[in-house]
Amino acid sequence: MAPHTEAHLNGASALRVTDIFPVNPDKIIKLISASKGAASFPDDWDFELDEETIDTQHLQRAAYSLRHSDVPVAFPTETVYGLGADATRSKAVKGIYKAKQRPADNPLIVHISSLYQLRQLLRPSGQQNGVDGAMFDPIPDIYKPLIRKFWPGPLTILLPNPIESRLAPEVTAGLKTFGARMPRNLLAMVLIKLAGVPLAAPSANASTKPSPTAAEHVKHDLDGRIDVILDGGPCDVGVESTVVDGLSSPPCVLRPGGVSIEQLRQCIGWKDVVIGYKDSSEEGLAPKAPGMKYRHYSPKARVVLYHTNKPQPEWKKVIEEFEPRKSIGFISTKKWNLPTPTMRTAIMESDRSGSQSNDVANPPVTSSEPDGFAKLIRSAIPHAAFETHSATVQTSERADDVDVYAISLGKDTESIARGLFSALRDLDKRGVEMIFVEGIDEQEGATAAAVMNRLRKAAEVEIRD
């Protein structure tokens, strides 16, 4: 690994170069042991690396930066790409806010690699066991059924932050709680283990912009602001984790994501869980979880969201009515039939940022999946890029031409979720001024609810009854 100067590690360089380092975890990482905890969930685990590969060098460089640098590192998870920093060092965590230009009152989720690491965070600094040295488990009992069922995976739990906390105060944004999750991504888990510290990690995008589901999205937003992007390929889920608060009565969902409220209700102690979020930004309130207060997931273009009970807009009328806009985009999901056969077809660049095939190995968690750590060792199937169709159109109602772009994300909800942020980013990249999006039925389940939550936060206009 190349040496790093202190100035470079601490962000002093005015000519920062952002590099993408590809890593294939399936080729370099081997799980070798797991120490069993309660209910057969491992308290900790270990692995071996193939030290001879360039991928391992990339991974070790990222871990070194996380331990010693105040500049955050971008890495993949199963939901979206995260921007990670040592959650125990204030200067490192401040680097996240600086790189993203994120409001300081927006708390960060802590990513951990083991229950042992989580328990260390829940105990006051310097304390290993109970007050008198007696053994006790600081993880609240209400969360243990969820941990057994959904971790590693797209679920964040809200936990009490000790008065003498190991976490940097910037992580919690002044709250007495913090969110934690264990990602279902082998590369992310090994990175955290190699770094030896918990990682505070929001999505690796510029604040308010669509979340990144590919390394190229991170590069677009944060080029020149960070040094290292680990490229583990496209994300499997495509929307962020579900955030739950089991410390309240009744328990509540603070943000929808990859685990549905119906799935939560199947777990002991969560039968009466309620929705505790709004689809619009909650201005003026202290957010208990990321994504609650500020406008999020927004491209530069104006987004118009059509609900499922509204008919498909007539694209020629749209072109005429929204003069003088020079470019318009359409994103279809389950029902819209866009005029793609007569349009030019432009396949997305080979940046692996499109949607994934339906036969994905790591789909969102369902009740039929194996519980616990077994989910981690499955490897992902390569993603297939969606197509962006384009045409230059002239109508009798306007003298100038207009560029029209159309993207179909397919009819499968999981594919829609994986491709949504990529589609918004692709249209932004093409300079589209207005985007019309076909919504989906949020009653379908966790992924559909999460998709509609993100679209409502991105949209300036909603077309509904």
XYZ file of C-alpha atoms in Angstrom:
465
model
C 0.000 0.000 0.000
C 1.334 3.413 -0.950
C 2.263 5.689 1.956
C -0.041 8.556 2.850
C 1.109 11.935 4.071
C -0.570 13.321 7.189
C -1.883 16.298 5.216
C -3.443 14.001 2.647
C -5.065 11.766 5.249
C -6.571 14.705 7.100
C -8.030 16.379 4.034
C -5.526 19.227 3.687
C -4.845 18.665 -0.020
C -6.464 21.253 -2.299
C -6.037 18.945 -5.312
C -7.853 15.887 -4.006
C -8.133 13.012 -6.470
C -11.083 10.634 -6.100
C -10.270 7.110 -7.233
C -12.589 4.144 -7.810
C -11.110 0.831 -6.668
C -12.924 -2.328 -7.842
C -13.179 -5.191 -5.349
C -14.778 -8.594 -5.937
C -15.342 -10.025 -2.435
C -16.294 -13.475 -3.711
C -12.765 -13.954 -5.084
C -10.727 -12.699 -2.126
C -12.766 -13.298 1.043
C -13.457 -16.569 2.824
C -15.517 -16.828 6.002
C -13.734 -19.198 8.355
C -15.430 -19.042 11.749
C -18.314 -17.623 13.725
C -18.727 -17.646 17.492
C -22.315 -18.465 18.398
C -24.365 -16.159 20.576
C -27.943 -16.352 21.769
C -30.387 -18.174 19.466
C -27.544 -19.300 17.173
C -26.778 -15.763 15.993
C -22.984 -15.228 15.945
C -21.558 -12.690 18.372
C -18.499 -12.403 16.162
C -16.892 -13.992 13.110
C -13.625 -14.133 11.225
C -12.375 -14.361 7.653
C -9.329 -14.878 5.462
C -8.137 -12.679 2.578
C -6.224 -13.646 -0.523
C -3.248 -11.366 0.098
C -1.887 -11.719 -3.434
C -4.647 -9.875 -5.297
C -5.016 -6.216 -6.213
C -8.585 -6.356 -4.859
C -7.238 -7.114 -1.387
C -4.836 -4.176 -1.648
C -7.757 -1.908 -2.529
C -9.729 -3.161 0.463
C -6.783 -2.759 2.832
C -6.149 0.775 1.602
C -9.741 1.724 2.343
C -9.538 0.194 5.832
C -6.274 2.053 6.501
C -7.908 5.336 5.482
C -10.847 4.709 7.796
C -8.531 4.115 10.747
C -6.179 7.040 10.160
C -7.875 9.617 7.937
C -10.508 12.285 8.511
C -11.657 11.897 4.897
C -14.585 9.444 4.520
C -14.531 6.355 2.302
C -17.384 5.285 0.003
C -18.333 1.594 -0.029
C -21.235 -0.581 -1.224
C -23.963 -2.087 0.905
C -26.987 -4.118 -0.158
C -29.176 -0.988 -0.010
C -27.168 1.951 -1.421
C -23.542 3.063 -1.367
C -22.486 4.458 1.999
C -20.014 7.188 2.936
C -18.186 5.828 5.955
C -16.002 7.277 8.680
C -14.823 6.133 12.114
C -17.916 6.712 14.260
C -15.780 7.215 17.375
C -13.738 10.197 16.077
C -15.328 13.644 15.765
C -12.950 14.900 13.067
C -13.653 11.847 10.925
C -17.439 12.170 11.313
C -17.276 15.882 10.515
C -15.627 14.840 7.258
C -18.895 13.145 6.247
C -20.920 16.313 6.770
C -18.310 18.332 4.869
C -18.149 15.979 1.889
C -21.931 15.628 1.565
C -22.690 19.241 2.583
C -25.187 17.648 4.954
C -27.055 19.591 7.683
C -25.440 18.983 11.075
C -28.775 18.141 12.768
C -29.369 15.106 10.561
C -28.205 12.002 12.516
C -26.082 9.239 11.016
C -26.581 5.474 11.060
C -23.780 3.421 12.611
C -22.765 0.302 10.665
C -21.375 -2.587 12.688
C -19.921 -5.962 11.743
C -20.820 -7.997 14.843
C -23.001 -8.070 17.930
C -19.837 -7.860 20.010
C -19.066 -4.502 18.387
C -22.621 -3.295 18.984
C -22.517 -4.248 22.673
C -19.319 -2.240 23.082
C -21.151 0.838 21.808
C -24.068 0.305 24.181
C -21.836 0.202 27.252
C -20.360 3.410 28.703
C -16.829 4.176 27.590
C -14.327 2.122 29.557
C -16.908 -0.387 30.812
C -16.775 -3.940 29.506
C -19.631 -5.614 31.398
C -22.174 -4.566 34.013
C -21.875 -1.783 36.573
C -20.248 -4.149 39.061
C -18.469 -6.208 36.435
C -21.348 -8.671 36.126
C -22.177 -9.993 32.678
C -25.306 -8.562 31.070
C -26.567 -7.952 27.560
C -27.093 -4.240 26.811
C -29.039 -4.962 23.606
C -32.723 -4.279 24.431
C -34.794 -7.467 24.378
C -37.353 -5.887 22.030
C -34.786 -5.971 19.203
C -33.500 -9.526 19.573
C -36.252 -11.152 17.448
C -35.536 -8.605 14.689
C -31.791 -9.186 14.852
C -32.266 -12.939 14.546
C -34.667 -12.549 11.638
C -33.368 -9.633 9.590
C -29.659 -9.116 10.321
C -27.476 -8.852 8.417
C -29.902 -6.890 6.281
C -31.731 -3.638 5.455
C -32.964 -2.878 8.986
C -31.773 -0.096 11.309
C -32.695 -0.178 14.999
C -32.816 2.860 17.308
C -30.775 2.318 20.480
C -30.041 4.247 23.698
C -26.751 6.144 23.597
C -24.827 5.874 26.900
C -24.010 9.116 28.726
C -20.310 8.302 28.441
C -20.646 7.270 24.828
C -17.919 5.866 22.618
C -19.599 7.538 19.644
C -18.606 10.987 18.428
C -21.368 13.468 19.327
C -21.766 14.423 15.667
C -23.150 10.944 14.957
C -26.303 11.452 17.010
C -26.835 15.170 16.209
C -27.573 15.831 19.878
C -30.069 12.992 20.350
C -29.987 10.485 23.209
C -30.309 7.609 20.745
C -28.436 6.307 17.722
C -29.359 4.075 14.818
C -27.373 0.928 14.086
C -27.465 -1.775 11.459
C -25.443 -4.726 10.175
C -25.266 -4.589 6.348
C -25.951 -7.698 4.257
C -22.921 -7.147 2.077
C -19.756 -9.169 2.513
C -17.477 -6.394 1.259
C -18.985 -3.882 3.711
C -18.750 -6.315 6.625
C -15.105 -7.197 5.959
C -14.234 -3.514 5.521
C -15.666 -2.731 8.966
C -13.785 -5.690 10.465
C -10.506 -4.619 8.839
C -10.939 -1.022 9.982
C -11.599 -2.224 13.518
C -14.103 0.568 14.207
C -17.846 1.084 13.733
C -18.627 3.220 10.693
C -20.989 6.169 10.648
C -22.293 5.991 7.092
C -25.102 7.877 5.377
C -25.687 7.426 1.648
C -22.654 8.477 -0.407
C -24.342 11.248 -2.380
C -24.436 15.007 -2.201
C -27.101 16.010 0.314
C -30.697 15.994 -1.095
C -29.651 14.212 -4.312
C -30.805 10.713 -5.376
C -29.065 7.992 -3.425
C -26.161 6.229 -5.194
C -26.587 2.595 -6.204
C -23.322 2.364 -8.170
C -19.774 3.610 -7.686
C -20.130 5.945 -10.668
C -22.996 7.759 -8.911
C -20.702 8.453 -5.955
C -17.964 9.710 -8.275
C -20.417 12.086 -9.947
C -21.501 13.674 -6.671
C -18.358 13.580 -4.545
C -15.512 13.807 -7.057
C -12.750 15.887 -5.485
C -14.295 15.683 -2.008
C -13.141 12.180 -1.013
C -10.194 9.941 -1.904
C -11.475 6.368 -2.074
C -14.552 4.714 -3.583
C -14.720 0.924 -3.261
C -16.597 -0.472 -6.250
C -18.399 -3.694 -5.370
C -20.888 -3.442 -8.234
C -24.504 -2.242 -8.165
C -26.569 -2.476 -4.993
C -29.112 -5.275 -4.638
C -32.018 -3.518 -2.908
C -31.698 0.023 -4.261
C -33.468 1.872 -1.436
C -32.244 2.534 2.082
C -32.884 0.431 5.179
C -36.062 0.376 7.215
C -35.566 2.325 10.476
C -37.494 1.187 13.567
C -37.877 2.545 17.101
C -38.497 -0.223 19.627
C -37.843 2.112 22.571
C -41.224 3.788 22.113
C -44.600 2.309 23.021
C -45.933 1.067 20.722
C -42.886 0.423 18.523
C -42.864 2.425 15.296
C -41.330 2.545 11.834
C -39.423 5.811 11.329
C -38.494 5.160 7.689
C -39.759 2.515 5.240
C -37.220 0.329 3.505
C -36.321 -3.288 2.767
C -38.288 -4.791 5.694
C -42.056 -4.283 5.731
C -44.324 -3.473 8.641
C -46.100 -6.790 7.987
C -42.821 -8.664 8.408
C -42.100 -6.776 11.627
C -45.507 -7.716 13.029
C -44.611 -11.394 12.713
C -41.859 -10.946 15.319
C -42.381 -11.231 19.086
C -43.099 -7.820 20.640
C -43.824 -6.114 17.305
C -47.459 -7.068 16.705
C -48.661 -3.508 17.385
C -45.931 -1.639 15.475
C -47.200 1.595 13.881
C -46.041 3.977 11.144
C -44.146 6.936 12.586
C -43.082 8.753 9.439
C -44.551 11.128 6.874
C -43.896 11.001 3.163
C -43.261 14.737 3.085
C -40.225 16.340 4.736
C -40.837 17.137 8.416
C -39.419 20.646 8.612
C -39.035 22.218 12.050
C -38.684 18.903 13.899
C -35.566 17.228 15.243
C -35.247 14.118 13.043
C -34.946 10.821 14.951
C -33.716 9.073 11.806
C -32.128 10.101 8.489
C -34.517 11.127 5.717
C -37.239 12.508 7.996
C -36.652 16.268 8.005
C -35.131 17.486 4.744
C -36.013 17.114 1.102
C -34.241 14.020 -0.174
C -33.665 11.936 -3.288
C -34.185 14.912 -5.614
C -32.683 15.319 -9.091
C -32.143 18.759 -10.582
C -35.179 18.274 -12.808
C -38.718 18.935 -11.638
C -40.359 15.595 -10.775
C -44.077 14.963 -11.382
C -45.378 11.806 -9.696
C -48.467 10.055 -11.056
C -50.283 7.803 -8.598
C -51.503 4.398 -9.712
C -55.145 5.536 -9.946
C -54.326 8.179 -12.547
C -54.191 7.418 -16.288
C -50.974 7.590 -18.226
C -50.266 11.115 -19.506
C -50.390 11.631 -23.263
C -46.783 12.349 -24.034
C -47.488 14.598 -27.047
C -49.785 16.799 -24.950
C -47.180 16.937 -22.212
C -44.580 18.142 -24.712
C -46.917 20.876 -25.944
C -48.170 21.994 -22.531
C -44.775 22.320 -20.868
C -43.225 24.688 -23.385
C -40.595 26.187 -23.334
C -38.842 23.197 -21.742
C -36.351 21.683 -24.185
C -36.173 18.193 -22.661
C -38.674 15.936 -20.888
C -38.279 12.491 -19.364
C -40.660 9.632 -18.568
C -40.037 6.775 -16.113
C -42.530 3.932 -16.404
C -43.075 1.034 -14.029
C -45.952 -1.432 -14.200
C -48.620 -0.014 -16.542
C -47.467 2.855 -18.727
C -46.758 2.091 -22.364
C -44.192 4.585 -23.538
C -43.541 5.162 -27.266
C -40.149 3.469 -27.135
C -40.339 1.396 -30.381
C -40.279 4.538 -32.538
C -37.600 6.263 -30.477
C -33.857 5.989 -30.745
C -32.427 3.626 -28.172
C -29.396 4.617 -26.106
C -28.079 1.856 -23.883
C -26.652 3.190 -20.625
C -22.881 3.332 -20.500
C -21.291 0.204 -19.106
C -21.159 1.630 -15.592
C -23.187 -1.226 -14.080
C -25.612 1.344 -12.685
C -28.830 -0.029 -14.136
C -31.436 -2.347 -12.738
C -30.778 -5.975 -11.905
C -32.204 -9.134 -13.364
C -35.184 -10.615 -11.559
C -33.189 -13.670 -10.532
C -31.074 -11.692 -8.087
C -29.332 -13.710 -5.406
C -29.800 -11.058 -2.710
C -33.424 -9.826 -2.918
C -35.099 -7.843 -0.112
C -35.751 -9.924 2.983
C -38.860 -12.084 2.881
C -40.311 -14.460 5.421
C -39.102 -17.472 3.424
C -35.440 -16.482 3.599
C -32.959 -18.059 6.021
C -32.597 -16.291 9.334
C -29.453 -14.693 10.652
C -25.903 -14.829 9.368
C -26.554 -17.358 6.594
C -27.831 -14.515 4.383
C -24.395 -12.906 4.256
C -22.535 -15.611 2.372
C -24.706 -15.550 -0.748
C -23.123 -13.779 -3.702
C -24.853 -11.409 -6.108
C -25.712 -12.068 -9.756
C -24.493 -9.323 -12.146
C -26.974 -6.552 -12.851
C -28.318 -5.776 -16.309
C -28.454 -2.126 -17.360
C -31.836 -0.667 -18.298
C -32.310 1.127 -21.618
C -32.875 4.838 -22.079
C -34.823 5.589 -25.275
C -34.616 9.046 -26.814
C -36.123 11.047 -29.647
C -36.202 14.619 -30.888
C -39.831 15.586 -31.393
C -41.570 18.509 -33.080
C -45.302 19.182 -32.762
C -47.683 21.535 -34.489
C -48.115 23.540 -31.288
C -44.494 24.551 -30.838
C -41.909 25.855 -33.229
C -38.861 24.333 -31.581
C -37.846 20.721 -31.102
C -37.901 18.967 -27.742
C -35.766 16.046 -26.618
C -37.819 13.232 -25.096
C -36.315 10.422 -22.992
C -38.109 7.305 -21.777
C -36.998 4.660 -19.285
C -38.934 1.520 -18.402
C -37.930 -0.057 -15.088
C -40.008 -3.178 -15.685
C -42.994 -4.557 -13.826
C -41.126 -6.280 -10.997
C -41.162 -4.182 -7.801
C -37.654 -5.191 -6.745
C -36.269 -4.240 -10.162
C -38.091 -0.908 -9.956
C -36.476 -0.213 -6.585
C -33.015 -1.144 -7.841
C -33.335 1.057 -10.925
C -35.198 4.089 -9.529
C -32.281 6.214 -8.327
C -30.200 5.224 -11.364
C -33.007 6.333 -13.686
C -33.364 9.713 -11.976
C -29.622 10.210 -12.159
C -29.465 9.151 -15.815
C -32.094 11.710 -16.813
C -30.331 14.386 -14.766
C -27.092 13.537 -16.553
C -28.855 14.117 -19.891
C -30.058 17.567 -18.821
C -33.769 16.688 -18.614
C -35.804 19.583 -17.183
C -38.972 17.736 -16.153
C -39.480 14.067 -15.264
C -42.853 12.298 -15.219
C -42.809 9.170 -13.059
C -45.358 6.363 -12.839
C -45.923 5.452 -9.196
C -46.672 1.976 -7.870
C -49.116 0.580 -5.331
C -47.448 1.035 -1.954
C -49.735 -1.606 -0.425
C -47.724 -4.306 -2.214
C -45.178 -4.476 0.578
C -42.002 -3.025 2.059
C -40.160 -2.303 -1.167
C -43.162 -0.640 -2.833
C -43.790 1.527 0.250
C -40.131 2.564 0.294
C -40.186 3.428 -3.422
C -43.256 5.649 -3.035
C -41.837 7.301 0.087
C -38.699 8.274 -1.853
C -40.670 9.438 -4.875
C -42.916 11.666 -2.770
C -39.875 13.298 -1.190
C -38.359 13.847 -4.641
C -41.525 15.108 -6.364
C -42.574 18.737 -6.615
C -46.004 17.779 -8.004
C -48.212 14.765 -7.290
C -51.076 13.811 -9.626
C -53.716 11.943 -7.638
C -57.455 11.960 -6.929
